[in-house]
Amino acid sequence: MSETVRLTTAQAIIKYLENQWIELDGERQRICGGGFGIFGHGNVTCLGEAMYEAHDKLPLYRGQHEQSMGFAAAAYAKFYRRKRFMFCSASAGPGTSNLVTSSALAMANRLPMLMLCGDNFVTRLPDPVLQQVEHFNNPSLGVTDSFKAVTRYWDRITHPAQILQSLPQALGVMLDPADCGPAFIGLPQDVQGWTYDYPVSFFEPVVHRVRAIMPDPVELEQAAQALAKAKAPLIIAGGGVQYGDAIEELRAFAERHQIPVVETIAGRANLLWDHPLNCGPIGVTGSESANNLANLADVVLCVGTRLQDFTTGSWSVFALESALIKINPARFDALKHRGTAVVAGAKESLPALSALMGAFHSSPAWLATAAHENASWALIRARNTDSQQGPNRYAQVIGVINGMCSPEDRIVAAAGGLPAELAANWRTLATSSVDIEFGFSCMGYEIAGGWGARIAQSETQPDSDTIVWTGDGSYLLMNSDIYSAVLTEKKLIIMVLDNGGFAVINKLQKGKGNESYNNLIADTPTASNQHRVDFAAHAQSMGATSERVDTVDQLQAAFLRAKASTNTYVIVMNVDPYDGWTTEGHAWWEVGTPAISNSASVTAGHKEVESGRARQRKGV
C-alpha cells in the first residue's frame, strides 16, 4: 500500500506547486514563481495558512486590486515566454469577480495564469453567505462560473481527492504550446480546510518540459511547394515565435532564403530593428513598409500569429489573390482563412521547411523593393521621432527614451495611443524586450504589468530596467501598483504622457465624422470643473520619486536621473492630444459606423469605412 500524508486541500495544492519544476537555460527553477494575493474571508484562513508555510519557496506578493494582480501575473508569464507562471488568490465574491478581466487578458494573449479563488460552501448549510449571488433556479451557479468563458481550464473542487486529477490537468494546459491559457480552480470555503490522505508520490519533485509539436511531413511538403512558387514571399512573425523559442530559427530561415520579415504587435522584438530583412510592423498600427510589402506579396508565411484584425487590417492588407501559409501549434489559428496549414511549432517546422526548400531565395528585384520600402519607412520614423519638430507628442518622447535606454531594458504598454506609436516607432535593441499588450488592449495593464514584468526581470536581469508607458486615462484607471513596486523594491520607470483624456479614441471619434464628445476632459459637458491631475504629486504620495518635465532637454535629464535611481521613478509630460500622431502606414480597419445619420460628416465617415471593404478577404 502506498504511503500517504494527511493534508488539507489548500495545503496539498500549495505543496504540489512547490514541487513542479522546469529547466531553463540549464538551471532548474520552479514553474510557479509564487503568487499574488489579496486575502478575504474566502481564502485567508485555509489558503492563507498553506501559503504562509510555503512563503520562502512560493513568495506571495500582496496586491492592491485583484484585476491588477492578474495583469502582473500575465506580464510575469510573458517575460518567461510562457515557461513559468504565477498564481492569483482572491476571496469569494467581488475579490474573485475582479479577476475576470485579467483572466480574459491572459486568455486572449494565450498566457498561463493559475487562479485559486474562494467559492461558496459545498454543504450550503450557511447559505446565503456574505457576498454570495443566488440563482433561484440553479443553486450551484455562482460568481466562479463566470470564468468558464475566459479560461482554458476550469474546475470547482468539491472533494479534496479531486485535486489529484485537477492540478496536473491545469498545469498541462498552462504548459501546452497549443492550448496555453489561464486555469481557474474554484475552492469552496469548507473544502479548502477538509483533509484527505494523499499519496506521498503526488508531491514528489517533477521536472516538466514544454512538449514539441512536430510538423506533419505532408503539411510541410505542401508549404514548401507553395513557397517554391513565390515570386514575392513575405514572412509575418508573431508572438508565438518568442513563446516557441524560435527566434534563432526564424532569423536563420529568413537569412538563408532571403525573405523579408514583418512583425505583429505581439511579435515585436523577434528581430532587431536594424536587421536588413526586418521590414517593420504590419497592420493597423503598422508601417508603410510592411503594409506595402504585404499588399505586393504573392505568398505570405504566417509564423506564430493568431492573425488578429490589427495585424491583418481586418483582412485587407493582403492582396486578394495572395496565398497564406500558417505555421502554428494551435490548430484553431493554423486553419484561419484557409491556405496551407502546418499545425506545429515554429522551432520544429522552420528548419525542416528550410531543408525542403533547398536553395530557394527571393529574387534581387523583390529584395530591392523591400530595401526601398524599409529605407522610406526609416525616414518617416526619424521624422516622427524628431524631438525638434512640432509639439510634445508620443513619438517624440519614444525617440528620446529609445536613444537613452539600455538594450536589455523591457518596455511595457497596453492601451490608448501608445501601443500604436511604440509599435511603429520603437527601434528594438534586443529580442524579446517588448511587451505591448494588444491582444486584449486592456487599460490598467501598464503599471500592473510593469510590476509583474519587473519581478520576473529582477530574477534574471537585475541590472536592467522595466520602462512603463501609460497615458493619463490608463493611469487614472489603475495606478496602485506604483505602491506595490515601491513596497517590494521592484523599481519601475514610468512614463506618464498626459494628453487630457482619452485622446486616441477622440481621434477615432473625430476621424469618423463625429463631434468630440466625452473623451477629452475639455470636451466632456459634465466635467464642469476643468481640473487637471497632478500625476507627479500623486505618484510621490505612494512613495515613488517623480517629476514633471516640459521640454525634451528636461526629459533627457529626468530619464538619466530615473536610470540612476534605485526607487520607482515617475516622469510626467504633457503631450498634444490633436497633433503629432503617426498617421503614415496604417492599414484599413473595420469599425462600426452609422449607416444613416443627420450629420454629413458622419455619413462621409461611414462611406470612407465602407470604401475599404473591397479589399477585405471574405474568409479565404
PDB file of C-alpha atoms in Angstrom, residues 188-448:
ATOM      1  CA  PRO A 188     -15.290  26.239  -1.692  1.00  0.00           C
ATOM      2  CA  GLN A 189     -14.535  27.656   1.734  1.00  0.00           C
ATOM      3  CA  ASP A 190     -15.293  24.448   3.587  1.00  0.00           C
ATOM      4  CA  VAL A 191     -13.477  22.156   1.148  1.00  0.00           C
ATOM      5  CA  GLN A 192     -10.279  24.207   1.483  1.00  0.00           C
ATOM      6  CA  GLY A 193      -9.964  23.012   5.077  1.00  0.00           C
ATOM      7  CA  TRP A 194     -11.136  19.419   4.621  1.00  0.00           C
ATOM      8  CA  THR A 195      -8.444  16.761   4.875  1.00  0.00           C
ATOM      9  CA  TYR A 196      -7.524  13.754   2.789  1.00  0.00           C
ATOM     10  CA  ASP A 197      -4.821  11.094   2.879  1.00  0.00           C
ATOM     11  CA  TYR A 198      -2.881  11.997  -0.257  1.00  0.00           C
ATOM     12  CA  PRO A 199      -0.330   9.665  -1.834  1.00  0.00           C
ATOM     13  CA  VAL A 200       3.143  10.918  -0.965  1.00  0.00           C
ATOM     14  CA  SER A 201       4.177  10.259  -4.564  1.00  0.00           C
ATOM     15  CA  PHE A 202       1.842  13.052  -5.693  1.00  0.00           C
ATOM     16  CA  PHE A 203       4.251  15.545  -4.135  1.00  0.00           C
ATOM     17  CA  GLU A 204       7.488  14.128  -5.474  1.00  0.00           C
ATOM     18  CA  PRO A 205       9.507  16.701  -7.471  1.00  0.00           C
ATOM     19  CA  VAL A 206       8.777  16.599 -11.193  1.00  0.00           C
ATOM     20  CA  VAL A 207      10.787  18.378 -13.888  1.00  0.00           C
ATOM     21  CA  HIS A 208       8.450  19.278 -16.747  1.00  0.00           C
ATOM     22  CA  ARG A 209       9.169  20.279 -20.304  1.00  0.00           C
ATOM     23  CA  VAL A 210       7.132  22.077 -22.913  1.00  0.00           C
ATOM     24  CA  ARG A 211       6.280  19.448 -25.468  1.00  0.00           C
ATOM     25  CA  ALA A 212       7.445  19.841 -29.029  1.00  0.00           C
ATOM     26  CA  ILE A 213       4.719  19.718 -31.676  1.00  0.00           C
ATOM     27  CA  MET A 214       6.346  18.189 -34.709  1.00  0.00           C
ATOM     28  CA  PRO A 215       5.174  19.066 -38.224  1.00  0.00           C
ATOM     29  CA  ASP A 216       3.357  16.580 -40.391  1.00  0.00           C
ATOM     30  CA  PRO A 217       5.532  15.682 -43.424  1.00  0.00           C
ATOM     31  CA  VAL A 218       2.664  16.144 -45.865  1.00  0.00           C
ATOM     32  CA  GLU A 219       1.814  19.584 -44.476  1.00  0.00           C
ATOM     33  CA  LEU A 220       5.477  20.594 -44.672  1.00  0.00           C
ATOM     34  CA  GLU A 221       5.734  19.420 -48.257  1.00  0.00           C
ATOM     35  CA  GLN A 222       2.640  21.400 -49.206  1.00  0.00           C
ATOM     36  CA  ALA A 223       4.094  24.510 -47.561  1.00  0.00           C
ATOM     37  CA  ALA A 224       7.420  24.035 -49.356  1.00  0.00           C
ATOM     38  CA  GLN A 225       5.672  23.636 -52.705  1.00  0.00           C
ATOM     39  CA  ALA A 226       3.637  26.801 -52.116  1.00  0.00           C
ATOM     40  CA  LEU A 227       6.733  28.807 -51.185  1.00  0.00           C
ATOM     41  CA  ALA A 228       8.698  27.453 -54.144  1.00  0.00           C
ATOM     42  CA  LYS A 229       6.228  29.165 -56.466  1.00  0.00           C
ATOM     43  CA  ALA A 230       6.581  32.541 -54.764  1.00  0.00           C
ATOM     44  CA  LYS A 231       7.895  35.492 -56.684  1.00  0.00           C
ATOM     45  CA  ALA A 232       7.348  37.873 -53.773  1.00  0.00           C
ATOM     46  CA  PRO A 233       7.354  35.916 -50.467  1.00  0.00           C
ATOM     47  CA  LEU A 234       6.855  37.573 -47.091  1.00  0.00           C
ATOM     48  CA  ILE A 235       7.075  36.315 -43.502  1.00  0.00           C
ATOM     49  CA  ILE A 236       4.742  37.607 -40.773  1.00  0.00           C
ATOM     50  CA  ALA A 237       6.361  36.855 -37.415  1.00  0.00           C
ATOM     51  CA  GLY A 238       4.053  36.791 -34.393  1.00  0.00           C
ATOM     52  CA  GLY A 239       4.403  36.435 -30.651  1.00  0.00           C
ATOM     53  CA  GLY A 240       4.386  32.664 -30.986  1.00  0.00           C
ATOM     54  CA  VAL A 241       7.921  32.872 -32.374  1.00  0.00           C
ATOM     55  CA  GLN A 242       9.097  34.049 -28.954  1.00  0.00           C
ATOM     56  CA  TYR A 243       6.855  31.707 -26.959  1.00  0.00           C
ATOM     57  CA  GLY A 244       8.138  28.816 -29.053  1.00  0.00           C
ATOM     58  CA  ASP A 245      11.800  29.781 -28.556  1.00  0.00           C
ATOM     59  CA  ALA A 246      12.108  30.071 -32.331  1.00  0.00           C
ATOM     60  CA  ILE A 247      13.768  33.475 -32.745  1.00  0.00           C
ATOM     61  CA  GLU A 248      17.039  31.968 -33.982  1.00  0.00           C
ATOM     62  CA  GLU A 249      15.192  29.575 -36.292  1.00  0.00           C
ATOM     63  CA  LEU A 250      13.199  32.472 -37.745  1.00  0.00           C
ATOM     64  CA  ARG A 251      16.328  34.557 -38.316  1.00  0.00           C
ATOM     65  CA  ALA A 252      18.208  31.641 -39.891  1.00  0.00           C
ATOM     66  CA  PHE A 253      15.259  30.769 -42.158  1.00  0.00           C
ATOM     67  CA  ALA A 254      14.795  34.357 -43.318  1.00  0.00           C
ATOM     68  CA  GLU A 255      18.509  34.845 -43.949  1.00  0.00           C
ATOM     69  CA  ARG A 256      19.024  31.569 -45.790  1.00  0.00           C
ATOM     70  CA  HIS A 257      16.116  32.175 -48.139  1.00  0.00           C
ATOM     71  CA  GLN A 258      16.341  35.977 -48.127  1.00  0.00           C
ATOM     72  CA  ILE A 259      12.668  36.542 -47.319  1.00  0.00           C
ATOM     73  CA  PRO A 260      11.598  39.893 -45.836  1.00  0.00           C
ATOM     74  CA  VAL A 261      10.086  39.731 -42.342  1.00  0.00           C
ATOM     75  CA  VAL A 262       7.369  41.920 -40.847  1.00  0.00           C
ATOM     76  CA  GLU A 263       6.242  41.752 -37.236  1.00  0.00           C
ATOM     77  CA  THR A 264       2.909  41.753 -35.445  1.00  0.00           C
ATOM     78  CA  ILE A 265       2.463  43.795 -32.265  1.00  0.00           C
ATOM     79  CA  ALA A 266       2.965  40.670 -30.142  1.00  0.00           C
ATOM     80  CA  GLY A 267       5.884  39.739 -32.377  1.00  0.00           C
ATOM     81  CA  ARG A 268       7.783  42.995 -31.935  1.00  0.00           C
ATOM     82  CA  ALA A 269      11.365  42.208 -30.976  1.00  0.00           C
ATOM     83  CA  ASN A 270      11.589  38.986 -32.936  1.00  0.00           C
ATOM     84  CA  LEU A 271      14.348  40.674 -34.942  1.00  0.00           C
ATOM     85  CA  LEU A 272      16.444  43.703 -34.076  1.00  0.00           C
ATOM     86  CA  TRP A 273      15.402  46.971 -35.658  1.00  0.00           C
ATOM     87  CA  ASP A 274      18.451  47.195 -37.934  1.00  0.00           C
ATOM     88  CA  HIS A 275      18.341  43.662 -39.319  1.00  0.00           C
ATOM     89  CA  PRO A 276      18.267  44.152 -43.112  1.00  0.00           C
ATOM     90  CA  LEU A 277      15.297  41.789 -43.519  1.00  0.00           C
ATOM     91  CA  ASN A 278      13.225  43.405 -40.756  1.00  0.00           C
ATOM     92  CA  CYS A 279      10.752  45.486 -42.727  1.00  0.00           C
ATOM     93  CA  GLY A 280       8.742  46.864 -39.833  1.00  0.00           C
ATOM     94  CA  PRO A 281       5.451  46.279 -38.055  1.00  0.00           C
ATOM     95  CA  ILE A 282       2.401  45.265 -40.055  1.00  0.00           C
ATOM     96  CA  GLY A 283      -1.250  46.213 -39.853  1.00  0.00           C
ATOM     97  CA  VAL A 284      -3.481  48.921 -38.490  1.00  0.00           C
ATOM     98  CA  THR A 285      -0.722  50.289 -36.254  1.00  0.00           C
ATOM     99  CA  GLY A 286       1.968  49.283 -38.706  1.00  0.00           C
ATOM    100  CA  SER A 287       4.394  50.819 -41.151  1.00  0.00           C
ATOM    101  CA  GLU A 288       4.080  51.716 -44.793  1.00  0.00           C
ATOM    102  CA  SER A 289       6.980  49.382 -45.490  1.00  0.00           C
ATOM    103  CA  ALA A 290       5.301  46.305 -44.007  1.00  0.00           C
ATOM    104  CA  ASN A 291       1.824  47.030 -45.333  1.00  0.00           C
ATOM    105  CA  ASN A 292       3.051  47.840 -48.827  1.00  0.00           C
ATOM    106  CA  LEU A 293       5.013  44.605 -48.941  1.00  0.00           C
ATOM    107  CA  ALA A 294       2.006  42.637 -47.679  1.00  0.00           C
ATOM    108  CA  ASN A 295      -0.046  44.110 -50.491  1.00  0.00           C
ATOM    109  CA  LEU A 296       2.569  43.070 -53.060  1.00  0.00           C
ATOM    110  CA  ALA A 297       3.385  39.629 -51.654  1.00  0.00           C
ATOM    111  CA  ASP A 298       2.050  36.600 -53.508  1.00  0.00           C
ATOM    112  CA  VAL A 299       2.859  34.092 -50.723  1.00  0.00           C
ATOM    113  CA  VAL A 300       2.689  35.048 -47.048  1.00  0.00           C
ATOM    114  CA  LEU A 301       4.202  32.729 -44.439  1.00  0.00           C
ATOM    115  CA  CYS A 302       2.468  33.456 -41.108  1.00  0.00           C
ATOM    116  CA  VAL A 303       4.558  32.146 -38.212  1.00  0.00           C
ATOM    117  CA  GLY A 304       3.185  32.056 -34.673  1.00  0.00           C
ATOM    118  CA  THR A 305       0.428  34.606 -35.154  1.00  0.00           C
ATOM    119  CA  ARG A 306      -3.290  34.373 -34.470  1.00  0.00           C
ATOM    120  CA  LEU A 307      -3.880  36.911 -37.267  1.00  0.00           C
ATOM    121  CA  GLN A 308      -5.743  39.471 -35.192  1.00  0.00           C
ATOM    122  CA  ASP A 309      -7.516  42.277 -37.062  1.00  0.00           C
ATOM    123  CA  PHE A 310      -4.819  44.802 -36.131  1.00  0.00           C
ATOM    124  CA  THR A 311      -2.340  42.521 -37.911  1.00  0.00           C
ATOM    125  CA  THR A 312      -4.447  41.872 -40.999  1.00  0.00           C
ATOM    126  CA  GLY A 313      -6.096  45.279 -41.269  1.00  0.00           C
ATOM    127  CA  SER A 314      -9.390  43.459 -40.804  1.00  0.00           C
ATOM    128  CA  TRP A 315      -8.110  41.153 -43.577  1.00  0.00           C
ATOM    129  CA  SER A 316      -7.407  43.955 -46.028  1.00  0.00           C
ATOM    130  CA  VAL A 317      -3.587  44.198 -46.042  1.00  0.00           C
ATOM    131  CA  PHE A 318      -3.026  41.158 -48.286  1.00  0.00           C
ATOM    132  CA  ALA A 319      -3.697  41.025 -51.978  1.00  0.00           C
ATOM    133  CA  LEU A 320      -6.911  39.111 -52.543  1.00  0.00           C
ATOM    134  CA  GLU A 321      -5.095  36.505 -54.636  1.00  0.00           C
ATOM    135  CA  SER A 322      -2.121  36.009 -52.285  1.00  0.00           C
ATOM    136  CA  ALA A 323      -1.611  32.567 -50.750  1.00  0.00           C
ATOM    137  CA  LEU A 324      -1.333  32.132 -46.999  1.00  0.00           C
ATOM    138  CA  ILE A 325       0.788  29.534 -45.189  1.00  0.00           C
ATOM    139  CA  LYS A 326       0.258  29.324 -41.427  1.00  0.00           C
ATOM    140  CA  ILE A 327       2.698  27.668 -39.026  1.00  0.00           C
ATOM    141  CA  ASN A 328       1.118  27.437 -35.598  1.00  0.00           C
ATOM    142  CA  PRO A 329       0.896  24.744 -32.900  1.00  0.00           C
ATOM    143  CA  ALA A 330      -2.744  25.715 -32.345  1.00  0.00           C
ATOM    144  CA  ARG A 331      -4.939  24.100 -34.974  1.00  0.00           C
ATOM    145  CA  PHE A 332      -7.530  26.850 -34.488  1.00  0.00           C
ATOM    146  CA  ASP A 333      -5.031  29.509 -35.578  1.00  0.00           C
ATOM    147  CA  ALA A 334      -3.402  27.468 -38.329  1.00  0.00           C
ATOM    148  CA  LEU A 335      -6.733  26.868 -40.102  1.00  0.00           C
ATOM    149  CA  LYS A 336      -7.817  30.517 -40.271  1.00  0.00           C
ATOM    150  CA  HIS A 337      -8.634  31.795 -43.773  1.00  0.00           C
ATOM    151  CA  ARG A 338      -7.876  28.523 -45.494  1.00  0.00           C
ATOM    152  CA  GLY A 339      -4.477  28.472 -47.194  1.00  0.00           C
ATOM    153  CA  THR A 340      -1.854  25.924 -46.213  1.00  0.00           C
ATOM    154  CA  ALA A 341      -1.732  24.910 -42.559  1.00  0.00           C
ATOM    155  CA  VAL A 342       1.264  23.467 -40.718  1.00  0.00           C
ATOM    156  CA  VAL A 343      -0.047  22.570 -37.279  1.00  0.00           C
ATOM    157  CA  ALA A 344       3.247  22.528 -35.415  1.00  0.00           C
ATOM    158  CA  GLY A 345       5.754  24.633 -33.543  1.00  0.00           C
ATOM    159  CA  ALA A 346       7.892  27.171 -35.379  1.00  0.00           C
ATOM    160  CA  LYS A 347      11.088  25.863 -33.791  1.00  0.00           C
ATOM    161  CA  GLU A 348      10.431  22.408 -35.191  1.00  0.00           C
ATOM    162  CA  SER A 349       8.927  23.491 -38.523  1.00  0.00           C
ATOM    163  CA  LEU A 350      11.203  26.212 -39.881  1.00  0.00           C
ATOM    164  CA  PRO A 351      14.421  24.151 -40.117  1.00  0.00           C
ATOM    165  CA  ALA A 352      12.533  21.235 -41.687  1.00  0.00           C
ATOM    166  CA  LEU A 353      10.771  23.563 -44.129  1.00  0.00           C
ATOM    167  CA  SER A 354      14.096  25.171 -44.996  1.00  0.00           C
ATOM    168  CA  ALA A 355      15.603  21.806 -45.830  1.00  0.00           C
ATOM    169  CA  LEU A 356      12.750  21.040 -48.221  1.00  0.00           C
ATOM    170  CA  MET A 357      13.119  24.438 -49.913  1.00  0.00           C
ATOM    171  CA  GLY A 358      16.779  23.851 -50.716  1.00  0.00           C
ATOM    172  CA  ALA A 359      18.420  26.784 -52.478  1.00  0.00           C
ATOM    173  CA  PHE A 360      15.246  28.851 -52.844  1.00  0.00           C
ATOM    174  CA  HIS A 361      15.647  32.552 -52.105  1.00  0.00           C
ATOM    175  CA  SER A 362      13.890  35.750 -53.020  1.00  0.00           C
ATOM    176  CA  SER A 363      14.703  37.456 -56.283  1.00  0.00           C
ATOM    177  CA  PRO A 364      17.011  40.504 -56.301  1.00  0.00           C
ATOM    178  CA  ALA A 365      14.090  42.602 -57.550  1.00  0.00           C
ATOM    179  CA  TRP A 366      11.899  41.652 -54.588  1.00  0.00           C
ATOM    180  CA  LEU A 367      14.700  42.287 -52.124  1.00  0.00           C
ATOM    181  CA  ALA A 368      15.325  45.658 -53.739  1.00  0.00           C
ATOM    182  CA  THR A 369      11.647  46.505 -53.284  1.00  0.00           C
ATOM    183  CA  ALA A 370      11.839  45.507 -49.629  1.00  0.00           C
ATOM    184  CA  ALA A 371      15.012  47.543 -49.097  1.00  0.00           C
ATOM    185  CA  HIS A 372      13.412  50.592 -50.718  1.00  0.00           C
ATOM    186  CA  GLU A 373      10.307  50.309 -48.539  1.00  0.00           C
ATOM    187  CA  ASN A 374      12.450  49.860 -45.455  1.00  0.00           C
ATOM    188  CA  ALA A 375      14.559  52.914 -46.224  1.00  0.00           C
ATOM    189  CA  SER A 376      11.453  55.002 -46.856  1.00  0.00           C
ATOM    190  CA  TRP A 377       9.968  53.956 -43.527  1.00  0.00           C
ATOM    191  CA  ALA A 378      13.219  54.758 -41.718  1.00  0.00           C
ATOM    192  CA  LEU A 379      12.900  58.338 -42.934  1.00  0.00           C
ATOM    193  CA  ILE A 380       9.290  58.525 -41.755  1.00  0.00           C
ATOM    194  CA  ARG A 381      10.198  57.090 -38.350  1.00  0.00           C
ATOM    195  CA  ALA A 382      13.069  59.557 -37.998  1.00  0.00           C
ATOM    196  CA  ARG A 383      10.693  62.427 -38.798  1.00  0.00           C
ATOM    197  CA  ASN A 384       8.081  61.152 -36.352  1.00  0.00           C
ATOM    198  CA  THR A 385      10.581  60.915 -33.508  1.00  0.00           C
ATOM    199  CA  ASP A 386      12.436  64.141 -34.270  1.00  0.00           C
ATOM    200  CA  SER A 387      12.460  65.972 -30.946  1.00  0.00           C
ATOM    201  CA  GLN A 388      12.970  69.344 -32.628  1.00  0.00           C
ATOM    202  CA  GLN A 389       9.748  69.365 -34.639  1.00  0.00           C
ATOM    203  CA  GLY A 390       6.167  70.046 -33.617  1.00  0.00           C
ATOM    204  CA  PRO A 391       4.535  69.965 -30.200  1.00  0.00           C
ATOM    205  CA  ASN A 392       5.320  67.430 -27.479  1.00  0.00           C
ATOM    206  CA  ARG A 393       3.979  64.116 -28.740  1.00  0.00           C
ATOM    207  CA  TYR A 394       4.168  60.391 -28.092  1.00  0.00           C
ATOM    208  CA  ALA A 395       6.620  59.591 -30.908  1.00  0.00           C
ATOM    209  CA  GLN A 396       8.964  62.347 -29.832  1.00  0.00           C
ATOM    210  CA  VAL A 397       9.178  61.005 -26.279  1.00  0.00           C
ATOM    211  CA  ILE A 398       9.589  57.472 -27.647  1.00  0.00           C
ATOM    212  CA  GLY A 399      12.527  58.576 -29.759  1.00  0.00           C
ATOM    213  CA  VAL A 400      14.253  60.278 -26.833  1.00  0.00           C
ATOM    214  CA  ILE A 401      13.888  57.318 -24.464  1.00  0.00           C
ATOM    215  CA  ASN A 402      14.734  54.799 -27.187  1.00  0.00           C
ATOM    216  CA  GLY A 403      18.047  56.562 -27.702  1.00  0.00           C
ATOM    217  CA  MET A 404      18.892  56.504 -23.985  1.00  0.00           C
ATOM    218  CA  CYS A 405      17.732  53.118 -22.727  1.00  0.00           C
ATOM    219  CA  SER A 406      19.902  50.022 -22.422  1.00  0.00           C
ATOM    220  CA  PRO A 407      19.480  47.121 -24.867  1.00  0.00           C
ATOM    221  CA  GLU A 408      18.066  44.746 -22.247  1.00  0.00           C
ATOM    222  CA  ASP A 409      15.571  47.233 -20.836  1.00  0.00           C
ATOM    223  CA  ARG A 410      11.992  45.998 -21.180  1.00  0.00           C
ATOM    224  CA  ILE A 411       9.154  48.232 -22.323  1.00  0.00           C
ATOM    225  CA  VAL A 412       5.539  47.661 -21.289  1.00  0.00           C
ATOM    226  CA  ALA A 413       2.445  49.294 -22.790  1.00  0.00           C
ATOM    227  CA  ALA A 414      -1.160  48.307 -23.383  1.00  0.00           C
ATOM    228  CA  ALA A 415      -3.927  50.696 -24.329  1.00  0.00           C
ATOM    229  CA  GLY A 416      -4.739  54.044 -25.905  1.00  0.00           C
ATOM    230  CA  GLY A 417      -2.452  55.600 -28.459  1.00  0.00           C
ATOM    231  CA  LEU A 418       0.853  54.401 -27.062  1.00  0.00           C
ATOM    232  CA  PRO A 419       0.745  50.822 -28.428  1.00  0.00           C
ATOM    233  CA  ALA A 420       0.425  52.160 -31.972  1.00  0.00           C
ATOM    234  CA  GLU A 421       3.146  54.743 -31.512  1.00  0.00           C
ATOM    235  CA  LEU A 422       5.527  52.268 -29.884  1.00  0.00           C
ATOM    236  CA  ALA A 423       4.806  49.553 -32.451  1.00  0.00           C
ATOM    237  CA  ALA A 424       5.516  51.956 -35.290  1.00  0.00           C
ATOM    238  CA  ASN A 425       8.422  53.940 -33.881  1.00  0.00           C
ATOM    239  CA  TRP A 426      10.314  51.879 -31.287  1.00  0.00           C
ATOM    240  CA  ARG A 427      13.669  50.601 -32.549  1.00  0.00           C
ATOM    241  CA  THR A 428      14.130  47.155 -30.995  1.00  0.00           C
ATOM    242  CA  LEU A 429      17.540  46.870 -29.347  1.00  0.00           C
ATOM    243  CA  ALA A 430      17.229  43.303 -28.004  1.00  0.00           C
ATOM    244  CA  THR A 431      14.984  40.375 -28.859  1.00  0.00           C
ATOM    245  CA  SER A 432      12.045  39.602 -26.546  1.00  0.00           C
ATOM    246  CA  SER A 433      12.312  43.038 -24.935  1.00  0.00           C
ATOM    247  CA  VAL A 434       8.905  44.471 -25.894  1.00  0.00           C
ATOM    248  CA  ASP A 435       5.599  43.801 -24.122  1.00  0.00           C
ATOM    249  CA  ILE A 436       2.846  45.700 -25.906  1.00  0.00           C
ATOM    250  CA  GLU A 437      -0.341  44.054 -24.656  1.00  0.00           C
ATOM    251  CA  PHE A 438      -2.682  44.489 -27.589  1.00  0.00           C
ATOM    252  CA  GLY A 439      -4.408  41.138 -27.581  1.00  0.00           C
ATOM    253  CA  PHE A 440      -6.986  42.442 -25.123  1.00  0.00           C
ATOM    254  CA  SER A 441      -5.709  46.037 -25.220  1.00  0.00           C
ATOM    255  CA  CYS A 442      -6.563  46.433 -21.577  1.00  0.00           C
ATOM    256  CA  MET A 443      -6.337  49.803 -19.866  1.00  0.00           C
ATOM    257  CA  GLY A 444      -4.669  49.385 -16.498  1.00  0.00           C
ATOM    258  CA  TYR A 445      -2.281  46.649 -17.613  1.00  0.00           C
ATOM    259  CA  GLU A 446       0.563  49.123 -17.984  1.00  0.00           C
ATOM    260  CA  ILE A 447       1.697  49.740 -14.402  1.00  0.00           C
ATOM    261  CA  ALA A 448       0.460  46.410 -13.019  1.00  0.00           C
TER     262      ALA A 448
END
